[in-house]
Structures are given as structure tokens and as C-alpha cells.
Coordinates of C-alpha atoms in Angstrom, one line a residue:
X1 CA 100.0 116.7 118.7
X2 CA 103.2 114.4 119.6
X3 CA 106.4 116.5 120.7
X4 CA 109.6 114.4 122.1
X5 CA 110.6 110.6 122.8
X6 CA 110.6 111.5 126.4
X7 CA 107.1 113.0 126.8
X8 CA 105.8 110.4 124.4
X9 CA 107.5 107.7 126.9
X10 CA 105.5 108.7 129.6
X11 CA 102.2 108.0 128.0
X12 CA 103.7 104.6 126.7
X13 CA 104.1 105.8 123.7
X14 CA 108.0 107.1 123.0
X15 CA 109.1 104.6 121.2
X16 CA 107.9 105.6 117.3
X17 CA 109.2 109.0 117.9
X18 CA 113.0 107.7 118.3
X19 CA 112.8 106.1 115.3
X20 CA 116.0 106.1 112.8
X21 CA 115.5 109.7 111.4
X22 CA 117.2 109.0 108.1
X23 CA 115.5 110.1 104.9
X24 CA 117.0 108.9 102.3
X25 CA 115.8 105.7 100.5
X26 CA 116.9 103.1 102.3
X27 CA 117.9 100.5 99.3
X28 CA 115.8 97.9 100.9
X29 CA 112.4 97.0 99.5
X30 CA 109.5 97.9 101.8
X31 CA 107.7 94.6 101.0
X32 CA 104.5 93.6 101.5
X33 CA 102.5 96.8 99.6
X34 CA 99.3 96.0 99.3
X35 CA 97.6 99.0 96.7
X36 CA 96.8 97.5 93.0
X37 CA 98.0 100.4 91.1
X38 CA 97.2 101.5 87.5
X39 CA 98.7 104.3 86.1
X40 CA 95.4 106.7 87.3
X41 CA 95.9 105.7 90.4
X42 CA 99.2 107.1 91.0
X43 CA 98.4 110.4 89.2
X44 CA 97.3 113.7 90.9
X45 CA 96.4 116.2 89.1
X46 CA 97.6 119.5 90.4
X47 CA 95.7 123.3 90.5
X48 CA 97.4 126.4 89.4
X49 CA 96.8 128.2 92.7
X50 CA 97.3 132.3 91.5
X51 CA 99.2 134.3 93.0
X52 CA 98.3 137.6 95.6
X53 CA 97.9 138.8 98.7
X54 CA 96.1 138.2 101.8
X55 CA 95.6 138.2 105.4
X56 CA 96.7 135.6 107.4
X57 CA 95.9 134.1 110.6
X58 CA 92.5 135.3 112.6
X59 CA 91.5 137.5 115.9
X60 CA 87.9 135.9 116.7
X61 CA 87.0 134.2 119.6
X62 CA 87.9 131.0 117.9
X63 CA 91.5 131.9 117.3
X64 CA 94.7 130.4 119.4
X65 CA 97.0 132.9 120.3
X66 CA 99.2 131.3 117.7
X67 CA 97.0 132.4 114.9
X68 CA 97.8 136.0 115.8
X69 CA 98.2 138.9 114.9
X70 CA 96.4 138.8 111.5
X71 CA 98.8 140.2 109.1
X72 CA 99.6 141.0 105.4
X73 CA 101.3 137.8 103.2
X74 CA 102.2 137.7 99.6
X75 CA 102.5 134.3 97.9
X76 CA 103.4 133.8 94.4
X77 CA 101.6 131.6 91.9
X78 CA 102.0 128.0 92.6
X79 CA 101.0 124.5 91.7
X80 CA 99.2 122.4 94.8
X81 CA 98.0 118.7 94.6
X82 CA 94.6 118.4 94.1
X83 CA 94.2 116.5 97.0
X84 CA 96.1 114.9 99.6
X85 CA 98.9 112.3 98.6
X86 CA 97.0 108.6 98.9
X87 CA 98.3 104.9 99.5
X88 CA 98.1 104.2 95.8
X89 CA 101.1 106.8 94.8
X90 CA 103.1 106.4 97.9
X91 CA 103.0 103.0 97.2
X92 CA 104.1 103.5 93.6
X93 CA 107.0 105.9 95.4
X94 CA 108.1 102.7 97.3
X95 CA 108.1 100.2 94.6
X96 CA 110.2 102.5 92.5
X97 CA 112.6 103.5 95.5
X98 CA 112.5 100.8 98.2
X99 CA 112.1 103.3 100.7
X100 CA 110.9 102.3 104.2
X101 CA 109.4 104.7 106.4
X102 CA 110.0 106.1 109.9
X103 CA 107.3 103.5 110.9
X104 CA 109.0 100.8 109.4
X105 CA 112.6 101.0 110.6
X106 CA 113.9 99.8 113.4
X107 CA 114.5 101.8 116.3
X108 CA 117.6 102.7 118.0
X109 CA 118.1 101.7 121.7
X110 CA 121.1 104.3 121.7
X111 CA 119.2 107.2 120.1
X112 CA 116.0 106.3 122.7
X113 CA 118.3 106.2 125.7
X114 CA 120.3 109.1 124.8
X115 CA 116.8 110.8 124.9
X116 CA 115.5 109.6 128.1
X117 CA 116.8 110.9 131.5
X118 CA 120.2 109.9 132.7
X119 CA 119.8 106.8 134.5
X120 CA 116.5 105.5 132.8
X121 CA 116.6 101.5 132.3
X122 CA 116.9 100.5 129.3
X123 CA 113.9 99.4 127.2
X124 CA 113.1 95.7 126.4
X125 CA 114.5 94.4 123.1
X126 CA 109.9 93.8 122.2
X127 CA 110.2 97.7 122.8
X128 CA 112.7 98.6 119.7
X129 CA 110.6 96.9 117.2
X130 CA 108.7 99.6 114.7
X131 CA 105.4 100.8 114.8
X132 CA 103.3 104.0 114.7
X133 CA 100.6 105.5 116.7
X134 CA 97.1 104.6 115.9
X135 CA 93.5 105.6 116.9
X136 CA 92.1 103.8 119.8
X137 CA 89.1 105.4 121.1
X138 CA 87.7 104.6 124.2
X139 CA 84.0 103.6 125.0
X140 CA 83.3 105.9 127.5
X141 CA 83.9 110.0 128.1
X142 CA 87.6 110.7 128.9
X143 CA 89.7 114.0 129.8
X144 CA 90.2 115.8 126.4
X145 CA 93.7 116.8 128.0
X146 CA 95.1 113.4 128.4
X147 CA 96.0 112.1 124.7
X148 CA 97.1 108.4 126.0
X149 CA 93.4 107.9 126.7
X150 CA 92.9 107.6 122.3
X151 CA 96.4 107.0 121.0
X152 CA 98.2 104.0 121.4
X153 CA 101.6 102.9 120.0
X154 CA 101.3 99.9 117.9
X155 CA 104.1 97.3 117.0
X156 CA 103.5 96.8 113.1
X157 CA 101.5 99.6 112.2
X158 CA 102.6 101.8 109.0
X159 CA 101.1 103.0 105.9
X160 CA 100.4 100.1 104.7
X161 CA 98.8 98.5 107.8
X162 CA 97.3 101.8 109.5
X163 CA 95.1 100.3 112.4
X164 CA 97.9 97.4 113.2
X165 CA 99.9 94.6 111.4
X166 CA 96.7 92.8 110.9
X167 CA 95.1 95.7 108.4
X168 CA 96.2 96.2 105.4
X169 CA 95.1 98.5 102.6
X170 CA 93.4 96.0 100.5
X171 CA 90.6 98.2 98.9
X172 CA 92.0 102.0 100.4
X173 CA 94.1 102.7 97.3
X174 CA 92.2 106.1 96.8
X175 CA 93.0 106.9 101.0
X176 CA 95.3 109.3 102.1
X177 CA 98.3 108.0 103.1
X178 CA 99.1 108.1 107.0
X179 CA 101.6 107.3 109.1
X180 CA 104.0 109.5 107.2
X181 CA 106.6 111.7 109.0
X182 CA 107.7 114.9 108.1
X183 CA 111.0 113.2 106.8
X184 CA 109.0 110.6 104.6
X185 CA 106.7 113.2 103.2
X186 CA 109.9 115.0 102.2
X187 CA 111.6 112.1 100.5
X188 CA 107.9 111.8 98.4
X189 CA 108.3 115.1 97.3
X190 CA 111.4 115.1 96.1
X191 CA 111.5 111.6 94.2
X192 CA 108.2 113.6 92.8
X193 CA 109.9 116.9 91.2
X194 CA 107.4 118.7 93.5
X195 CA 108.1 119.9 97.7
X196 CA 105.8 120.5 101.0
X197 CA 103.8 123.3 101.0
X198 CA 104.9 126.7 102.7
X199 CA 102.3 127.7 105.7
X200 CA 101.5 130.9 104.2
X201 CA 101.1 128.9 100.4
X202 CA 99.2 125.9 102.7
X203 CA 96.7 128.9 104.1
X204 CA 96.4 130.8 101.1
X205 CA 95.4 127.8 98.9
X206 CA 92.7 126.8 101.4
X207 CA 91.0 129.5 101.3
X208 CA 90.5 129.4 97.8
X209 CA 90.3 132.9 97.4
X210 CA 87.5 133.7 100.2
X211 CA 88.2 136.5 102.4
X212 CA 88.4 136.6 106.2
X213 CA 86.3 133.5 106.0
X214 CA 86.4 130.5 108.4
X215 CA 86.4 127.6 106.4
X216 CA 87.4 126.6 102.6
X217 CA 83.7 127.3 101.9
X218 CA 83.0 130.5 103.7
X219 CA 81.1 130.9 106.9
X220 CA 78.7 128.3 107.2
X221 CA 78.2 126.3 110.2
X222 CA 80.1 122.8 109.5
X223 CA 76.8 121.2 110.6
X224 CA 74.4 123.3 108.7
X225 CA 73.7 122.2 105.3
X226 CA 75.3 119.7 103.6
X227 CA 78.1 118.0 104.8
X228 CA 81.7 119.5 103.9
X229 CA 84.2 117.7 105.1
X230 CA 85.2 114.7 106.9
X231 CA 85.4 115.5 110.8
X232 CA 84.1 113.9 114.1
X233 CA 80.4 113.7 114.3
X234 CA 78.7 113.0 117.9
X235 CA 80.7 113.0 121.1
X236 CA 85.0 112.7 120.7
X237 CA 86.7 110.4 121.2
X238 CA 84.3 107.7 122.4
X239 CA 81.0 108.4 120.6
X240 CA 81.1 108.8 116.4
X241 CA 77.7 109.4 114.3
X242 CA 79.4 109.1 111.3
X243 CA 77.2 111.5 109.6
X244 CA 79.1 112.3 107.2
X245 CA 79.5 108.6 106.2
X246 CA 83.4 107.9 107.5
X247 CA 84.7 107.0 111.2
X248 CA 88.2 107.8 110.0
X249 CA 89.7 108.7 107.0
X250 CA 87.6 108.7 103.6
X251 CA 88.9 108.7 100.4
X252 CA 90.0 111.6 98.8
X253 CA 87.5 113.9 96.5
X254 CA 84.7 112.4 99.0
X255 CA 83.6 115.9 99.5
X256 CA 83.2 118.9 97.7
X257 CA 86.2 121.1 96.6
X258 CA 87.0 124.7 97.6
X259 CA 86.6 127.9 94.9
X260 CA 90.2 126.7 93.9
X261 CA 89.6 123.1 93.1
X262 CA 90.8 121.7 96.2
X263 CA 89.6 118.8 97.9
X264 CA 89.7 118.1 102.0
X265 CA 91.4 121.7 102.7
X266 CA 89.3 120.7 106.0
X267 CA 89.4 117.6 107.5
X268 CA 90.1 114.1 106.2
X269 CA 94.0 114.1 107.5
X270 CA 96.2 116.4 109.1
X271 CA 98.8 118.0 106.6
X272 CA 102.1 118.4 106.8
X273 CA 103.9 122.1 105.8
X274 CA 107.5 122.5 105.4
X275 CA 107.6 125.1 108.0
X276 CA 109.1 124.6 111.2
X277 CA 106.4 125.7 113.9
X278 CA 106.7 128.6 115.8
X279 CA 104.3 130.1 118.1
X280 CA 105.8 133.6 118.0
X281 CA 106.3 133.7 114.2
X282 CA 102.9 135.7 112.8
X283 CA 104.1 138.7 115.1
X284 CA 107.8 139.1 113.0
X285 CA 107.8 140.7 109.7
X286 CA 107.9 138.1 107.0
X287 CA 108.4 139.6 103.2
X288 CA 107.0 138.0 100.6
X289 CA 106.4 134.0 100.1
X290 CA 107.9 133.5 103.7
X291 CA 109.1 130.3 104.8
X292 CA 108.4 130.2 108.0
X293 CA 111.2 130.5 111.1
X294 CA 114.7 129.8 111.0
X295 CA 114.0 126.8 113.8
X296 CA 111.0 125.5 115.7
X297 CA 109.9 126.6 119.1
X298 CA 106.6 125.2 121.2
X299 CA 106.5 127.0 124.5
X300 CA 104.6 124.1 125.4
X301 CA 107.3 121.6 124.7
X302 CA 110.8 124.3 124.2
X303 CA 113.2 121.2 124.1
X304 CA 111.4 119.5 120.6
X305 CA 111.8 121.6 117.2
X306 CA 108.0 120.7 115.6
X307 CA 106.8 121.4 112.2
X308 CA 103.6 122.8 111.1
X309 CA 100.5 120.6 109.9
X310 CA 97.6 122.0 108.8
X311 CA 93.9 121.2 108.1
X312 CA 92.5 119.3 110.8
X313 CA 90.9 116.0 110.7
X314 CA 88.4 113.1 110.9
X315 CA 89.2 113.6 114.7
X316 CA 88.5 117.3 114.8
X317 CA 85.6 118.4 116.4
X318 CA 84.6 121.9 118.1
X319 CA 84.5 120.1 121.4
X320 CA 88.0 118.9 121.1
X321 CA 90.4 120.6 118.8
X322 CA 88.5 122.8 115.2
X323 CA 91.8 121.8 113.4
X324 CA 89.7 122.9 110.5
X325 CA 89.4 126.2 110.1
X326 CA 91.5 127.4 107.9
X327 CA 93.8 129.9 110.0
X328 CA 94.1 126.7 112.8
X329 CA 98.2 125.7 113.3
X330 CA 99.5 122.3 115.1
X331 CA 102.4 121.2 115.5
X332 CA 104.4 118.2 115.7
X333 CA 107.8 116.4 115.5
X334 CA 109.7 115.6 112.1
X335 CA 109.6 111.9 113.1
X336 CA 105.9 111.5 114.3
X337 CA 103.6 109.6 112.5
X338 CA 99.9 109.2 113.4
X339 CA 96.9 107.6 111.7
X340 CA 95.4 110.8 110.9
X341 CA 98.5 112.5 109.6
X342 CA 99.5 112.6 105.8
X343 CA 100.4 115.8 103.5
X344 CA 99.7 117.1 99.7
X345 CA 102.8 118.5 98.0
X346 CA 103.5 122.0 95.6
X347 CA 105.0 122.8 92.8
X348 CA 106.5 126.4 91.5
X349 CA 105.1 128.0 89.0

């Protein structure tokens, strides 16, 4: 996933990421919200997830060196959305708060130029207006290591226009809500009474009580059978079957829930956790309900402190990234927001 302004600058793409990182309500209305709510829309019901112990991460040919060593976790009972947060009540969070996102504010020339290299030109004034990062595939095979070839910064595009400032969400009420940052998911869980899932609670809960299995439904093939959850079907990025009946995000309950009563554990959107990610982390000893490390640290990227997100998505595909299996980690930074990124919150017991 996205790291810091400056890598993100090289691949045209900086600018969201040096975005105001206030998150607080802002005081000012967000505008133009297109969800119709009614009260069902903005409620979501959550699952008494019960308490115990069990082994995280995994050690199978599949497994990133980040998802090891297995080891021993504890989690106490806890409430979890029953599925991921959707436009329809992070809209009614907005009209009740005026808060604007990371997407929507305005970004600071003097936090992106403290950010880029000394001696860097400044950016054009066209280049400070907000936006987010949206989906633009390509029509033609591309290297899977070169993100710039599918994402594309986007002047205008937010939750409530997710492909551009010429979409709306007109009709997606019951779609998860993306272009959230880590900052704006946390502001929606505390105007809510509720807070961003733990790692360990995050894994735990998507399991739904299975043991040392792959997926939220056990071992099955995500291709075999029925279809399970909403990922990339066919060839990624350029190529999409839509077999399962979605080229990007589908509303939420679309697909069957987990032994738990969770829906899209796997797929859908990308999840944020409260954690900050760190590669190292599953080799320390943790204690009970841990909360993940003290600060972030991607040897990939040692300059940007990421958080975890968890559960893959409608871009995931076993040729590209298998975001989701359940023990699978990414990572990104606080103030990134991507069209295939949004979160579900908890609850203590």
C-alpha cells in the first residue's frame, strides 16, 4: 500500500498523502452528501465476538515473513460491526458533525515541501487542491511491482465521489465507505461510542472460531464452490470477470457471513486496525489483548510510521497480493485514503 508524500510524489501521486492531518471535526459542513438515509440505514448491528485464545499469524508457503512466527494470543470478549462501516452512516456521521475528511481538505504547500527533498520546486497552486487515490486499471498487462500503473491521484475524489468529482453515491448507500484515512475512521468511532479494531481482535473475529484455517470459511479454494467473497476475478489489474457479480466494491452482506456472523472478513475493502504496523512485532511477547507496537516500522519504507489494515479486497487476487486470508497484514499511512480502503469498528464488552 501507500507509505510517505515523498514516495507517493514520485509516482505523481504525493499530494493526498500531505493532506492536513487534523482529526477533529472541522465545524464546517461537508456539503454535498449524497446517501438518502433512514434510520435502518445508518444502523449496524454489532456481534458479540467471545472471548479465548488462539494462534495467530501462519508458517505455510503462503505466509509473508510478517505473518510469522505463529504464536499464542488471548483476546477478551468484544462487540465487532457486523459489517464494514458504509456511505449511508458515515454520511449520517457528517451531517451530525460537519466533519470533512482527509480527502476533502485542503492541502498544505508547507507540510508537502517540508516533506520533499531540500531544494524541490514548489508544487503548482492546481496541485494543493484535495483528492484521493482511485482505481484506474489499465487495458493491457502491466508490472505487478509498479503501483502508478493502477492508481491515480484524483482532484475531487472522496467518499462521497469515490471514482472522481463526477460520481457520486447516488444509489451506494449500503457500500462501504472508502476514501477514509486512519484519522477519519478514528473520528467515526469515537462520535460512535465504539473504536478500531485491535489486530489480534481484527484476526480473531475473522476467523470466526475456525482453527488454523485459511479463510473466514475454512479451507476451501476461493474459486471452488460458490462464491465467498468479493475479490478480483480474471487477470489483475487489466482483465476483471466479475464472477462474482462486482468490478469494485459491492454492498455489504452481498456474501455469506463467517461462523461468527460476520460479513466480508475477506475482500470487499481493505480494513483499517488501530495498530500501528510492525513487521517485527509477532516475534515479541505480547500478553493478553495486545495492542500492537509502541510505533510503526516498514523496513520497506523505515521513514513512514504505517498502520495495519486487514482483509483484502475487490483488488486481491493470488496473482497479485491474497490480502484475504485471514493471517495476511498491509500496511499503510494514517493519512492515506484509497478507493478500496474503509474499516468496521468494536466495542468492549
Amino acid at each position: 500500500m501507500f507509505s510517505n508524500p515523498i514516495a507517493i510524489w514520485t509516482l505523481g501521486l504525493s499530494v493526498l498523502l500531505c493532506a492536513c492531518q487534523n482529526n477533529q471535526p472541522s465545524g464546517t459542513p461537508a456539503g454535498d452528501s449524497t446517501a438518502s438515509l433512514t434510520e435502518s440505514d445508518t444502523l449496524n448491528r454489532m456481534v458479540l465476538i467471545p472471548g479465548g485464545t488462539f494462534t495467530m499469524g501462519a508458517d505455510d508457503a503462503e505466509a509473508h515473513p510478517d505473518e510469522k512466527p505463529r504464536h499464542d494470543v488471548h483476546v477478551d470478549s468484544f462487540w465487532m460491526d457486523e459489517h464494514e462501516v458504509t456511505n449511508a452512516e458515515f454520511a449520517a456521521f457528517v451531517k451530525a458533525t460537519g466533519y470533512l475528511t482527509t480527502a476533502e481538505r485542503p492541502i498544505s504547500k508547507e507540510e508537502l515541501m517540508q516533506q520533499l527533498p531540500a531544494g524541490s520546486p514548489e508544487p503548482d497552486s492546481s496541485m494543493l487542491l484535495p483528492g484521493s487515490i482511485v482505481f484506474t486499471p489499465p487495458s493491457h498487462p502491466v508490472p505487478l511491482d509498479d503501483v502508478s500503473q493502477w492508481w491515480s491521484f484524483i482532484q475531487g475524489a472522496s467518499w462521497q465521489h469515490p471514482g472522481g468529482p463526477t460520481t457520486n453515491i447516488t444509489g451506494k448507500e449500503h457500500l462501504p465507505v472508502v476514501h477514509i484515512s486512519w484519522n477519519d475512521a478514528q473520528a467515526f468511532a469515537e462520535w460512535a461510542g465504539k473504536r478500531l479494531p485491535t489486530e489480534a481482535e481484527w484476526e480473531y473475529a475473522a476467523r470466526g472460531g475456525l482453527k488454523d484455517q485459511p479463510y473466514p470459511w475454512g479451507t476451501e479454494a476461493l474459486t471452488t464452490g460458490k462464491v465467498k467473497a468479493n475479490t478480483w476475478n480474471g487477470h489483475f489489474p487489466y482483465q476483471n470477470t466479475q464472477t462474482d457479480g462486482y468490478f469494485g466494491a459491492a454492498p455489504v452482506k452481498s456474501f455469506a457471513p463467517n461462523a461468527y456472523g460476520l460479513y466480508d472478513m475477506s475482500g470487499n475493502v481493505w480494513e483499517w486496525c488501530a495498530d500501528w504496523y510492525d513487521s517485527r512485532y509477532y516475534g515479541l511477547k505480547q500478553g493478553d489483548n495486545p495492542k500492537g507496537p509502541a510505533a510503526g516500522y516498514d523496513p520497506e519504507d523505515p521513514a513512514t510510521a504505517k498502520h495495519t489494515i486487514r482483509g483484502g479486497s475487490f483488488m486481491c487476487t493470488d496473482e497479485y497480493c491474497s490480502g484475504y486470508r485471514v493471517t495476511a497484514r498491509m500496511k499503510t499511512s494514517p493519512e492515506s485514503g484509497l478507493e478500496n480502503l474503509g474499516f468496521r469498528c468494536v466495542k468492549n464488552k
